[in-house]
Coordinates of C-alpha atoms (C1' of nucleotides) in Angstrom, one line a residue:
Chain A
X1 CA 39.2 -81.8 43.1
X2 CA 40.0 -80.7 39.6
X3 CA 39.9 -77.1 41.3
X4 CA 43.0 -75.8 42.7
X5 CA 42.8 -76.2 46.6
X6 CA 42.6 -73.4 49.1
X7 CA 45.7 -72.5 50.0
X8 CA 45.4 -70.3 53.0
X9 CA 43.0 -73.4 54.1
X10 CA 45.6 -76.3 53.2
X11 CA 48.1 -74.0 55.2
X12 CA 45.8 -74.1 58.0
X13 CA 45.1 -77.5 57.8
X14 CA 48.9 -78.6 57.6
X15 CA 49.2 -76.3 60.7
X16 CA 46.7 -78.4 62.6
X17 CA 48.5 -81.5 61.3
X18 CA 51.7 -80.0 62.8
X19 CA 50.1 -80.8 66.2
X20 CA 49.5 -84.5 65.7
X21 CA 53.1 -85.0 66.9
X22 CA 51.8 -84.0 70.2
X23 CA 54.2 -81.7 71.6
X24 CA 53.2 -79.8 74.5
X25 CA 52.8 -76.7 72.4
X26 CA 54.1 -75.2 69.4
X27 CA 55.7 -71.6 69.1
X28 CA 54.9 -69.2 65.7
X29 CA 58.7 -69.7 64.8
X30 CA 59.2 -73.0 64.9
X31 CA 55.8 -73.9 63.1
X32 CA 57.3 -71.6 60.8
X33 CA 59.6 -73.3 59.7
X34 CA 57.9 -76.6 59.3
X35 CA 55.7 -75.7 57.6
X36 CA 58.1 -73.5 55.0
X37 CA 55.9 -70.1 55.7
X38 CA 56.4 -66.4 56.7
X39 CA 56.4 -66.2 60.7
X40 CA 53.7 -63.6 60.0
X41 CA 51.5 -65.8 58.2
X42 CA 51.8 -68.9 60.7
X43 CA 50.8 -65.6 63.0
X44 CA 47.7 -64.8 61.6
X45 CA 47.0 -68.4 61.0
X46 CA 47.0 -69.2 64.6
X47 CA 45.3 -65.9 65.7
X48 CA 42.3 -66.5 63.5
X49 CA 42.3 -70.2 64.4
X50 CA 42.7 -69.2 67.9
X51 CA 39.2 -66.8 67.3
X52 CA 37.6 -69.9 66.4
X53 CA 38.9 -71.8 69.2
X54 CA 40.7 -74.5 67.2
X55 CA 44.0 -73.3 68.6
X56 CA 45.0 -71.7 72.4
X57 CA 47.7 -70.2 73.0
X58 CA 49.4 -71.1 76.5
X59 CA 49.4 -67.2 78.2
X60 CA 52.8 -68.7 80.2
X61 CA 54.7 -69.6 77.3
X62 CA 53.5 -67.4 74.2
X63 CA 53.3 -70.9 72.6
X64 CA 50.3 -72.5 70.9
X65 CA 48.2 -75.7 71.1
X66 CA 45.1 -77.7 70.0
X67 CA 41.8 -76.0 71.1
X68 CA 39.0 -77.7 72.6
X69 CA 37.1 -77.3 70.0
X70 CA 38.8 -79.5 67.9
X71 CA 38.7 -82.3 70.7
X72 CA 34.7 -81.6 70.0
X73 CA 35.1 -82.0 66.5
X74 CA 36.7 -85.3 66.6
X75 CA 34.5 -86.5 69.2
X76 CA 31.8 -85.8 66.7
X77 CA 33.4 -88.0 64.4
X78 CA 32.2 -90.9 66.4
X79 CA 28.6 -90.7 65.0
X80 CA 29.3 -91.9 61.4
X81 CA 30.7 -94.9 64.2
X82 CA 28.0 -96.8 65.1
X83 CA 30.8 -98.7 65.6
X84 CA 31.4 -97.2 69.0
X85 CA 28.4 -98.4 70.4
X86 CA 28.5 -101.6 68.4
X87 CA 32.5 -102.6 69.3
X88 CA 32.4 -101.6 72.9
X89 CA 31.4 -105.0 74.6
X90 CA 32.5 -107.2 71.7
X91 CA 36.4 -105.7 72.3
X92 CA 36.2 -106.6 76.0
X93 CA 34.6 -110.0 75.1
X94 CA 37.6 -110.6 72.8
X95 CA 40.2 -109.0 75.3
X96 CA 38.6 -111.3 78.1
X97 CA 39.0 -114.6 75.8
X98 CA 42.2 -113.9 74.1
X99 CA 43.6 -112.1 77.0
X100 CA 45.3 -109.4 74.6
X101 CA 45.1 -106.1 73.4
X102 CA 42.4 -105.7 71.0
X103 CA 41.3 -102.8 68.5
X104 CA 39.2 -101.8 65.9
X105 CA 40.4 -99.6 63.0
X106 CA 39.5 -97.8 59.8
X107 CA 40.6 -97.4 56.8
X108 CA 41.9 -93.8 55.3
X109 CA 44.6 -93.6 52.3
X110 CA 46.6 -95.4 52.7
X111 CA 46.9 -96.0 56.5
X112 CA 44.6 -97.3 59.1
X113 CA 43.6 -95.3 62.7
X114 CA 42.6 -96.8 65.1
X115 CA 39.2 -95.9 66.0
X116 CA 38.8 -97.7 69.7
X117 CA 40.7 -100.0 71.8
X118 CA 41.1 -102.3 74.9
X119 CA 44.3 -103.1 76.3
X120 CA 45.4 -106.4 77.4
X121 CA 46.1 -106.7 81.6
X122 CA 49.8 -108.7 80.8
X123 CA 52.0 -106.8 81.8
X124 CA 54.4 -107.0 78.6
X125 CA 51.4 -105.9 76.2
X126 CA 51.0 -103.8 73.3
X127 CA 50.2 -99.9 73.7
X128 CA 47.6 -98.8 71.1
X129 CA 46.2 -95.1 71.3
X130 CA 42.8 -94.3 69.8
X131 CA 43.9 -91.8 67.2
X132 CA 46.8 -93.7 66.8
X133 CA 47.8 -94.1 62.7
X134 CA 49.8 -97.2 61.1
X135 CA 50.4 -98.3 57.5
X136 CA 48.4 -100.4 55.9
X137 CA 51.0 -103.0 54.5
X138 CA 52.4 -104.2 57.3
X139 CA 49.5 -104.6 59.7
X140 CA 46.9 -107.3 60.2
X141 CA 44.3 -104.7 60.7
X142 CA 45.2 -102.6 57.4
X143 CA 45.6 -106.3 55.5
X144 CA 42.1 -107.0 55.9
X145 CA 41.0 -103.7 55.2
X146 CA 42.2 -103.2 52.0
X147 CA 41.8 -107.1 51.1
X148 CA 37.8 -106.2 51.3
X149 CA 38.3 -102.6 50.0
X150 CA 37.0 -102.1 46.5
X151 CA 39.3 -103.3 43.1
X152 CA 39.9 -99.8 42.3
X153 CA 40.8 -99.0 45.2
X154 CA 42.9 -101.9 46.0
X155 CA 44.8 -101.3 42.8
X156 CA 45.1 -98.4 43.2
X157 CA 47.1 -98.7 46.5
X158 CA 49.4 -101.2 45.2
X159 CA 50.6 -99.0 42.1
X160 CA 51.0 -95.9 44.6
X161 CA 51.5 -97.2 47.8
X162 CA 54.9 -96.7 48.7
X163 CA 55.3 -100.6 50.7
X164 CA 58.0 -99.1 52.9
X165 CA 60.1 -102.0 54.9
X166 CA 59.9 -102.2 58.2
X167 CA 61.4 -105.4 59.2
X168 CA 63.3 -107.7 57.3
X169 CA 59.4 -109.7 57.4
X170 CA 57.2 -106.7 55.8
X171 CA 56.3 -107.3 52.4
X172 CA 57.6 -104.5 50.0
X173 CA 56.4 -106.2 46.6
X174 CA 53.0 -105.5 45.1
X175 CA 52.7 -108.5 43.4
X176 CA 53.5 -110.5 46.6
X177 CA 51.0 -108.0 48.5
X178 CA 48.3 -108.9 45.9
X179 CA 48.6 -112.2 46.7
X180 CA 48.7 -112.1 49.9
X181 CA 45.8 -110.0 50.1
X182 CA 43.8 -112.4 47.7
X183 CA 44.7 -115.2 50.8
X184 CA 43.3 -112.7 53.0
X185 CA 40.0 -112.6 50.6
X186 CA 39.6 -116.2 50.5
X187 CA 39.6 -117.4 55.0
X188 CA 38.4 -114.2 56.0
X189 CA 41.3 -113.0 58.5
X190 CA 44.8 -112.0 58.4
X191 CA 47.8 -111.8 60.2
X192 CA 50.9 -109.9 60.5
X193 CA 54.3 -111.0 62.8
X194 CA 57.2 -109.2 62.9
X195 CA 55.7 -106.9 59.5
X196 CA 56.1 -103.5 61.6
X197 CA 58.1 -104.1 64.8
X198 CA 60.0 -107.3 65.1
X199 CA 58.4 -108.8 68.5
X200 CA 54.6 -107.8 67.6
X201 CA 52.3 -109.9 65.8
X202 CA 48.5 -109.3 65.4
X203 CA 45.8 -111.1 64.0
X204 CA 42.2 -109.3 62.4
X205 CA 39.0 -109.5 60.6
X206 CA 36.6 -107.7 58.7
X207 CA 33.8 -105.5 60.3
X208 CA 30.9 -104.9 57.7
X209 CA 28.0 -102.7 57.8
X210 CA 24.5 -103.2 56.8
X211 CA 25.4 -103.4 53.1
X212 CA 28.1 -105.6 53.2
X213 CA 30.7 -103.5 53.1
X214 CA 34.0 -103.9 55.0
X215 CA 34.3 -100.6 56.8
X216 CA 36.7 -101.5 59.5
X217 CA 38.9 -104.1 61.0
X218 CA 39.0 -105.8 64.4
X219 CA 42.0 -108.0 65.8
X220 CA 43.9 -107.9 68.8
X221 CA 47.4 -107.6 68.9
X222 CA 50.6 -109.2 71.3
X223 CA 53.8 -110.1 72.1
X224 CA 55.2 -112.7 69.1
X225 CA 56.2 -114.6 71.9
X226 CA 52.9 -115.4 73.5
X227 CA 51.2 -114.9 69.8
X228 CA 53.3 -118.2 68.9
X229 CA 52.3 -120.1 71.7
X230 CA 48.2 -119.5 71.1
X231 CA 46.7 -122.2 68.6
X232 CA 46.1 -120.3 65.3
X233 CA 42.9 -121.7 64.3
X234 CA 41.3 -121.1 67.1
X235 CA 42.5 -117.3 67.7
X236 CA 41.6 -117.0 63.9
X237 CA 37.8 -117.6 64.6
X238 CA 37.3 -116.2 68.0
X239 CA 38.4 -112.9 66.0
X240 CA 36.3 -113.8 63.2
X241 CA 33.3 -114.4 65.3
X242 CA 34.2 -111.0 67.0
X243 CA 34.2 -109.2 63.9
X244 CA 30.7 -111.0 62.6
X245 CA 29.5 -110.1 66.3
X246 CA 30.1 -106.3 65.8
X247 CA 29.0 -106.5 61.7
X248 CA 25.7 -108.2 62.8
X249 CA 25.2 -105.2 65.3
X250 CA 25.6 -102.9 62.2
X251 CA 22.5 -104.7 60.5
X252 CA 24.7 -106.8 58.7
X253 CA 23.2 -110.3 58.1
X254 CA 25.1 -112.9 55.7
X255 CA 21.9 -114.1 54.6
X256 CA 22.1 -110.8 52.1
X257 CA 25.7 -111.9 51.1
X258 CA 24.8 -113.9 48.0
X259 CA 22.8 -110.8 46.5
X260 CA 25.9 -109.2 46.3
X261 CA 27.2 -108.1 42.9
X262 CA 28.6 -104.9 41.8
X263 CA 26.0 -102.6 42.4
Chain B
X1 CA 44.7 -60.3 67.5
X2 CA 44.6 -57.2 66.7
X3 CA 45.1 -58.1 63.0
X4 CA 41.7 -58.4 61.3
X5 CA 41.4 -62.4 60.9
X6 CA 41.6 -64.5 58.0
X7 CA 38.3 -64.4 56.3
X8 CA 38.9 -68.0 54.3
X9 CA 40.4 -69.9 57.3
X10 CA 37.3 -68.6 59.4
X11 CA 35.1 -69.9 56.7
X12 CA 36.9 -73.1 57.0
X13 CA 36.4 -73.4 60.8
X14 CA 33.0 -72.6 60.9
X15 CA 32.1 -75.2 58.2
X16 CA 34.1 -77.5 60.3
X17 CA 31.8 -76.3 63.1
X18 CA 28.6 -77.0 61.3
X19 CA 29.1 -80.8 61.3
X20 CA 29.0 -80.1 65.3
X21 CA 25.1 -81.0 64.9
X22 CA 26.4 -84.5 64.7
X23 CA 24.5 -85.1 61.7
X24 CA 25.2 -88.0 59.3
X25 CA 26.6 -85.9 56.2
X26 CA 25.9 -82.2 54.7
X27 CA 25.8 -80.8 51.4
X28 CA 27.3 -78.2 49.6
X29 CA 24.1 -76.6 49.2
X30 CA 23.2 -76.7 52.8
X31 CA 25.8 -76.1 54.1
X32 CA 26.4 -73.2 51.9
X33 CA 22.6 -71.8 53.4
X34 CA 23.9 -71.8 56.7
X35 CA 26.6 -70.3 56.4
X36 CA 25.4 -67.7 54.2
X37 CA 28.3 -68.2 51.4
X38 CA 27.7 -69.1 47.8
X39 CA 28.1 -72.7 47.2
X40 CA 31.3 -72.6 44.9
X41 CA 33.0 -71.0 47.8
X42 CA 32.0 -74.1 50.2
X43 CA 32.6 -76.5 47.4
X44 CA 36.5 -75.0 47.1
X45 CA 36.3 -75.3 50.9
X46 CA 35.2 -78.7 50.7
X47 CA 37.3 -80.1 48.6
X48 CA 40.4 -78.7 49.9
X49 CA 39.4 -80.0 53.6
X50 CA 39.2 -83.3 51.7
X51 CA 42.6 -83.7 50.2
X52 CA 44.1 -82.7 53.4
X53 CA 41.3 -85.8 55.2
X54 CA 39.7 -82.7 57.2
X55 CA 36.4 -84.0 55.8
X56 CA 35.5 -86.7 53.0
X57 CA 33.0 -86.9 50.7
X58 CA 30.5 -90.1 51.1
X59 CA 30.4 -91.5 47.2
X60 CA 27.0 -92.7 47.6
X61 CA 25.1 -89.5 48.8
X62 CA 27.3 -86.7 47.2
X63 CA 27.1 -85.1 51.1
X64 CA 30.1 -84.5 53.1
X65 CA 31.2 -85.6 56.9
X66 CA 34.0 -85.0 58.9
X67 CA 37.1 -87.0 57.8
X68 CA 39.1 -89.5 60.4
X69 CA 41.9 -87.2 60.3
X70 CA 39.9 -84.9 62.3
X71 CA 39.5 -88.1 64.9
X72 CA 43.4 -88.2 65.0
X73 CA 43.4 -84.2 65.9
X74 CA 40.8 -84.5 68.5
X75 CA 42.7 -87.2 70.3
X76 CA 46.2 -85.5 70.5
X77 CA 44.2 -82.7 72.8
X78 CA 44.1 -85.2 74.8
X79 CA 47.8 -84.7 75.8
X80 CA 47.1 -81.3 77.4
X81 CA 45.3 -83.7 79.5
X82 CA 47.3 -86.0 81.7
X83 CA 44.0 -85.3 83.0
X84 CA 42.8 -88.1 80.8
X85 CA 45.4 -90.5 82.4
X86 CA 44.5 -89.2 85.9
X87 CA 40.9 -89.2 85.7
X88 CA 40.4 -92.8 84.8
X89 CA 40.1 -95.2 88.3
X90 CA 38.9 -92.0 89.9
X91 CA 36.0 -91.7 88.0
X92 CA 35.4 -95.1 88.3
X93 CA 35.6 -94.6 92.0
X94 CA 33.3 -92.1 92.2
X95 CA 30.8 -93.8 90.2
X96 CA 31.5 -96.8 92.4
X97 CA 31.1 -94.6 95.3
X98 CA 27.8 -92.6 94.1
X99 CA 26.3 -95.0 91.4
X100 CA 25.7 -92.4 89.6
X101 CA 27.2 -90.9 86.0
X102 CA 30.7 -88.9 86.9
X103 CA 32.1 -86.7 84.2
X104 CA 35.3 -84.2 84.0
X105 CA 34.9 -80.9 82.2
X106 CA 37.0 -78.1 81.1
X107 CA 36.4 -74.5 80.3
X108 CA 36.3 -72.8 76.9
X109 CA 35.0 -70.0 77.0
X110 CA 31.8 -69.3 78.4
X111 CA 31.3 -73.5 78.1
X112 CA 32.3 -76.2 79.8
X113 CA 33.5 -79.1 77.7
X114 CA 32.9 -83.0 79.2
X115 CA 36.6 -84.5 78.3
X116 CA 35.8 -87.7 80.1
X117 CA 32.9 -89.6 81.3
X118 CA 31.7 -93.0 83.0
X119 CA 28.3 -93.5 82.9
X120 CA 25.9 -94.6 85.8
X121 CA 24.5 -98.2 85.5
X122 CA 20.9 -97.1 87.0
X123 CA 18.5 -97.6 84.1
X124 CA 17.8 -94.3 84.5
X125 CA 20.8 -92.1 83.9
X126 CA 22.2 -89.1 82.7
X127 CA 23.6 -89.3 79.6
X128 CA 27.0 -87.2 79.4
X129 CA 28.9 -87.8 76.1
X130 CA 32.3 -86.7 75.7
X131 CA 32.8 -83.7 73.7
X132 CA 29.5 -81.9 74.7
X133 CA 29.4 -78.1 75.3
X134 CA 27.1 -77.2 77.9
X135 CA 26.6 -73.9 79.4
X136 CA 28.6 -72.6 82.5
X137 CA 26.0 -71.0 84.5
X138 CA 23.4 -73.7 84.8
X139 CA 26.0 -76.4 85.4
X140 CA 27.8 -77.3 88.8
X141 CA 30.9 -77.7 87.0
X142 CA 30.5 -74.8 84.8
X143 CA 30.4 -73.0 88.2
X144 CA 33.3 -74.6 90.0
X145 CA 35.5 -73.7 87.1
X146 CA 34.1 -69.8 87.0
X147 CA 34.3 -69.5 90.8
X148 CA 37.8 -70.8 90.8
X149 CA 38.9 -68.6 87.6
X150 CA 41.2 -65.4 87.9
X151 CA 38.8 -62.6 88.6
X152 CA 39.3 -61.3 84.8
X153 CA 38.3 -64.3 83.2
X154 CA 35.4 -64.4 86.2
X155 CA 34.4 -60.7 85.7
X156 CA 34.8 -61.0 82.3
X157 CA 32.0 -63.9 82.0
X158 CA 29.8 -61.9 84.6
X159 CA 29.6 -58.8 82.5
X160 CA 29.5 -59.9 79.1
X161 CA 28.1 -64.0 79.2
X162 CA 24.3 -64.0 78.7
X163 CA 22.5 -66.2 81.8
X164 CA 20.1 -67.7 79.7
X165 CA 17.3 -68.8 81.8
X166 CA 16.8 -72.7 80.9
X167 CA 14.3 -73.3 83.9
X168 CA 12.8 -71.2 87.0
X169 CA 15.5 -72.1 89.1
X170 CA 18.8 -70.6 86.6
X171 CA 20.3 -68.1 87.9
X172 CA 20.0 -65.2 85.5
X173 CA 20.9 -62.2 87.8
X174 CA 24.9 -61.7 87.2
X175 CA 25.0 -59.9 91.3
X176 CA 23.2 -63.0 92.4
X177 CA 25.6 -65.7 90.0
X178 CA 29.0 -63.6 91.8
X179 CA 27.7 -64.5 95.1
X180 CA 26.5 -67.6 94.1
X181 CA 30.4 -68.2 92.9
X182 CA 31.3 -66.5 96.0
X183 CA 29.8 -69.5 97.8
X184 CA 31.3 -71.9 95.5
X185 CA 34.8 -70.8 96.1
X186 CA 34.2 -70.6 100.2
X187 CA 32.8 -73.8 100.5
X188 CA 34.8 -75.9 97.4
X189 CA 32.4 -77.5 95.6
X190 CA 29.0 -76.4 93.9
X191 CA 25.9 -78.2 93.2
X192 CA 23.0 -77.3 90.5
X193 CA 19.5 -79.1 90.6
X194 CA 16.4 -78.2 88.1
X195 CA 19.0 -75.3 86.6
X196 CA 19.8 -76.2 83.4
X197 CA 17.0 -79.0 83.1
X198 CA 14.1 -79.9 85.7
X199 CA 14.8 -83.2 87.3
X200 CA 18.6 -83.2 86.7
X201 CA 21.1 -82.7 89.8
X202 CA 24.6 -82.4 90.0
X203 CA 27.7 -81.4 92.0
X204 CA 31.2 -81.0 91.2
X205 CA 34.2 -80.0 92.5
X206 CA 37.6 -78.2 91.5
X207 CA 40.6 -80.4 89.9
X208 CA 44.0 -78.3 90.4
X209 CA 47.2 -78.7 88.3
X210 CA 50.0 -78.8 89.4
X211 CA 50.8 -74.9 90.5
X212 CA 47.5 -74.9 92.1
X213 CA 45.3 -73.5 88.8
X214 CA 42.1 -74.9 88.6
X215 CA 42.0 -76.8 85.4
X216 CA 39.0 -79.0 85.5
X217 CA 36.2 -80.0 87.2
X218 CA 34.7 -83.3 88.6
X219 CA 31.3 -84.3 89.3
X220 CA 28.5 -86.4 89.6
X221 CA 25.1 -86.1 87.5
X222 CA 22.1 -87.9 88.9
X223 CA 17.6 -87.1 88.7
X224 CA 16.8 -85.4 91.1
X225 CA 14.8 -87.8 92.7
X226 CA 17.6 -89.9 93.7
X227 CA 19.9 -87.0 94.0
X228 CA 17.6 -86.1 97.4
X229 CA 17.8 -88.8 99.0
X230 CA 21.7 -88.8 99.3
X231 CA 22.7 -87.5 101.9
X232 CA 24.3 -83.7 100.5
X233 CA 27.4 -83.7 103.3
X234 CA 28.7 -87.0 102.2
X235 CA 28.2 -86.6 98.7
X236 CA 30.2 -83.0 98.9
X237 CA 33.2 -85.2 100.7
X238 CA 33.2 -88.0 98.2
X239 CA 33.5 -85.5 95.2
X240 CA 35.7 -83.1 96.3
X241 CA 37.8 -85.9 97.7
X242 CA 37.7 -87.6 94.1
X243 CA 38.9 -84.3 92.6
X244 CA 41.8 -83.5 94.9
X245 CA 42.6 -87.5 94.1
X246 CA 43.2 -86.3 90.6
X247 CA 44.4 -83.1 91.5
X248 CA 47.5 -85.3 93.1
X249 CA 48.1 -87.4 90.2
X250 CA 48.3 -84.0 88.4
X251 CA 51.5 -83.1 90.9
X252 CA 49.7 -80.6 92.7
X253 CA 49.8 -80.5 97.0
X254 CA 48.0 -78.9 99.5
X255 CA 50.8 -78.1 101.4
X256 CA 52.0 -75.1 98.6
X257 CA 48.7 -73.5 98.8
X258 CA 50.1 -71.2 101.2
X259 CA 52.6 -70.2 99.1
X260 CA 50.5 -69.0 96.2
X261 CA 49.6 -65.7 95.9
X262 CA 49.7 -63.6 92.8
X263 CA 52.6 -64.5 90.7
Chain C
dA1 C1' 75.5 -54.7 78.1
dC2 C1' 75.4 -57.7 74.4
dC3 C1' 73.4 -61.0 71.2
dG4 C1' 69.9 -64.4 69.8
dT5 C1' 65.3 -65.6 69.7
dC6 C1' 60.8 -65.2 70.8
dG7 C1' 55.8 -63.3 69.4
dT8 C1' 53.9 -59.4 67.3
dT9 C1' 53.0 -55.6 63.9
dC10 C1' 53.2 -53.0 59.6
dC11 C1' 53.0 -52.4 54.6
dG12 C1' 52.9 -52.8 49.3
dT13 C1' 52.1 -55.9 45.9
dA14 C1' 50.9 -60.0 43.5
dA15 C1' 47.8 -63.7 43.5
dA16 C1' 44.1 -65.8 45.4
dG17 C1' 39.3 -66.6 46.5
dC18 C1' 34.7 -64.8 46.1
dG19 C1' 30.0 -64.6 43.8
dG20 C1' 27.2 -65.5 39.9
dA21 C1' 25.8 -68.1 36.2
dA22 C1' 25.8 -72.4 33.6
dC23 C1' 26.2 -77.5 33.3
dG24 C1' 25.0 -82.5 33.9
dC25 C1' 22.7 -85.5 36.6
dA26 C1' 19.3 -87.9 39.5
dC27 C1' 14.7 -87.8 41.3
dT28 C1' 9.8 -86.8 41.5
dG29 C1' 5.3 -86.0 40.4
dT30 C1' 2.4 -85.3 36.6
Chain D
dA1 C1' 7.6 -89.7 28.7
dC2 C1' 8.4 -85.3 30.4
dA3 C1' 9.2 -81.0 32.5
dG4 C1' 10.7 -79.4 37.0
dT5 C1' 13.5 -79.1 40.9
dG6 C1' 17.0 -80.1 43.6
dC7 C1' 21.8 -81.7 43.9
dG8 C1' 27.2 -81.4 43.2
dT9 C1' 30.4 -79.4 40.1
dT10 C1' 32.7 -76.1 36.9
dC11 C1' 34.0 -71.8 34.8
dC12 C1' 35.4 -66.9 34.8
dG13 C1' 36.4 -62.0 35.8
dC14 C1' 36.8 -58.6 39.4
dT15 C1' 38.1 -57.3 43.8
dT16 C1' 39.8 -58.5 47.8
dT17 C1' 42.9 -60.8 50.4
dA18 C1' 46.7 -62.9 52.4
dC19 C1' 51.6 -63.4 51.5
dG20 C1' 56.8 -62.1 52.5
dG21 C1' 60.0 -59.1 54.3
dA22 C1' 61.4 -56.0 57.5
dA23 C1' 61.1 -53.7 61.9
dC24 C1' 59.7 -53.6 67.0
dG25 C1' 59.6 -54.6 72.0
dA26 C1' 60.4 -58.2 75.4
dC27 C1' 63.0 -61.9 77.3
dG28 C1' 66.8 -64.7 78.7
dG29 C1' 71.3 -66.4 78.4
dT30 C1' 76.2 -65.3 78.3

DNA sequence: ACCGTCGTTCCGTAAAGCGGAACGCACTGT
DNA sequence: ACAGTGCGTTCCGCTTTACGGAACGACGGT
């Protein structure tokens, strides 16, 4: 990192980045142009990514798009996820008592993705895409996460995390977030209503593999309305319980919990 | 295409590729053996890839692994693929219908890639993950999507893919895999058992977009023991009814057929 | 028949990335 | 304790490479 990056491979990865707002498919021109480069090197960009089968390009429209390949790639991803196979019945468990929508997500930067998901059968309910990222600040899920992530981590985020309001509810001050994330610490579980959309309120806890460490979040998510009118304790250790449920399936055992110092 | 590719964004890809072995994490060092660069050049690599959250390194092990960011691209492909939304209750159908696994694939190249997947609930299944590249000429699907290709693409893969013979019964002749395709597209589905693996049957059948293009396939996977005691005739109508179910969600209707001849 | 825009191609030059060697560190087997 | 071996990382000079700008042919509105 002290190196100076790659720049014909940041381009390259920015380019791929371009497609994560999912358009059908992207001409040379416009890409271009987002991304502040020559036409001709987005041009040879594509064509060499294109060899490699990151991107296609659409024979119809002369336009560009995500390759297969990098659907493989990210399906590949999944392995460092035991957490696939160790979520799977515990979110439909937790859907099934709660009745909502309910996800698991991971920490990266400063922002959480959503890793796997199970929607809730209301018919008001909230839409969560696998893949799907969301700040950290003003969601239950990325609360948690960076309540259990490491101090210099943690402090880190506060001094450079841009707390960006939402809603007139989203907290915006480090000091506040630092308290609030020491609350979070302290019962295990946090919440967030009306942080990032006013109407949505969600509720999570931690997710810890073998060694104790928080490595993703679990809550489910609703509508504030129907959130209000579910007793908070109880919703608070369902989800709890969920997220020991998927930790002990990790290896995780809390019998190892009072060994833990700093390493 | 014509221009000679970029040398360091092909590096990049094909590192990216390496982590397809799905293993845990991979060091410079290795990594740098096989792909037959020195390892400064896939440290640079590395590290760029990790500012932009291509890959990240795991502090405890010094090794690398492919970053969530590559998660988030491998989802958006799945846009291309209404498919995705399409495919869901069918496959559930089918595998209601069959009891067996049911799986949708696409073609790259001279692969077919499994997009989506719902896995049989014998004890003894196949195992399909999503995101696995299996060979088209050994595969039912790989065969419904090469019979129902343009005749480039078709001749294309008949003169220049290499049949590798995975058992006695793969077809390895290219004559004998045209009629074999020849069959395929008379009859609308096509079946493989012992071809790619001995005791593993399947049979798929064409999914059509909406101007009639054959964009995916759907099957079922099953042993071969079980596979022989169903009777062939019905399982053929079940699965080439599931995929023109899907083929209807996708906008497409029989009743055009007539009009399409080459554009 | 005109413009605007698309994707593609060509070329000269400046800078960017490669290999090779050296460094610090963590293990391992003596 | 101690070399010895592997790791990830860093540095540097030489050559290669990939960039921008301009030009081309094809399309599609007007």
């Amino acid at each position: 990192m002290t190196d100076a990056p790659l720049q014909t491979v940041t381009n390259a990865a920015r380019l791929l980045k371009a497609f994560l707002t999912r358009e059908e498919s992207l001409g040379v021109s416009e890409l271009a142009r987002r991304l502040g480069l020559g036409k001709s090197a987005v041009h040879r960009l594509l064509t060499t990514l294109a060899t490699e089968g990151l991107v296609e390009q659409d024979p119809a429209t002369g336009g560009y798009r995500l390759g297969l390949v990098v659907f493989e790639l990210g399906e590949a991803v999944r392995v460092h996820m035991d957490l696939h196979a160790a979520a799977g019945s515990v979110l439909a468990h937790l859907r099934e008592e709660t009745g909502e929508s309910a996800q698991v997500g991971m920490l990266d930067g400063h922002d959480v993705v959503y890793v796997d998901r199970l929607e809730s059968s209301h018919a008001l309910r909230l839409f969560t895409e696998t893949g799907r990222r969301v700040p950290v600040h003003c969601t239950s899920s990325g609360k948690v996460l960076m309540a259990f992530a490491s101090e210099p981590v943690r402090e880190r985020f506060l001094a450079t995390a841009s707390l960006t309001r939402h809603t007139p509810q989203t907290i915006t001050d480090p000091d506040e977030m630092r308290r609030a994330l020491g609350t979070v610490r302290a019962r295990g579980w946090a919440d967030a209503v009306d942080e990032r959309e006013i109407g949505i309120a969600s509720l999570a806890a931690p997710i810890r593999d073998r060694h104790g460490a928080v490595v993703a979040a679990i809550g489910i998510g609703a509508p504030v309305s129907r959130f209000r009118a579910m007793p908070r304790k109880r919703l608070a250790r369902v989800v709890v319980e969920a997220g020991e449920a998927v930790s002990r399936r990790l290896g995780w055992s809390e019998d190892v919990m009072s060994l833990q110092k700093e390493s």
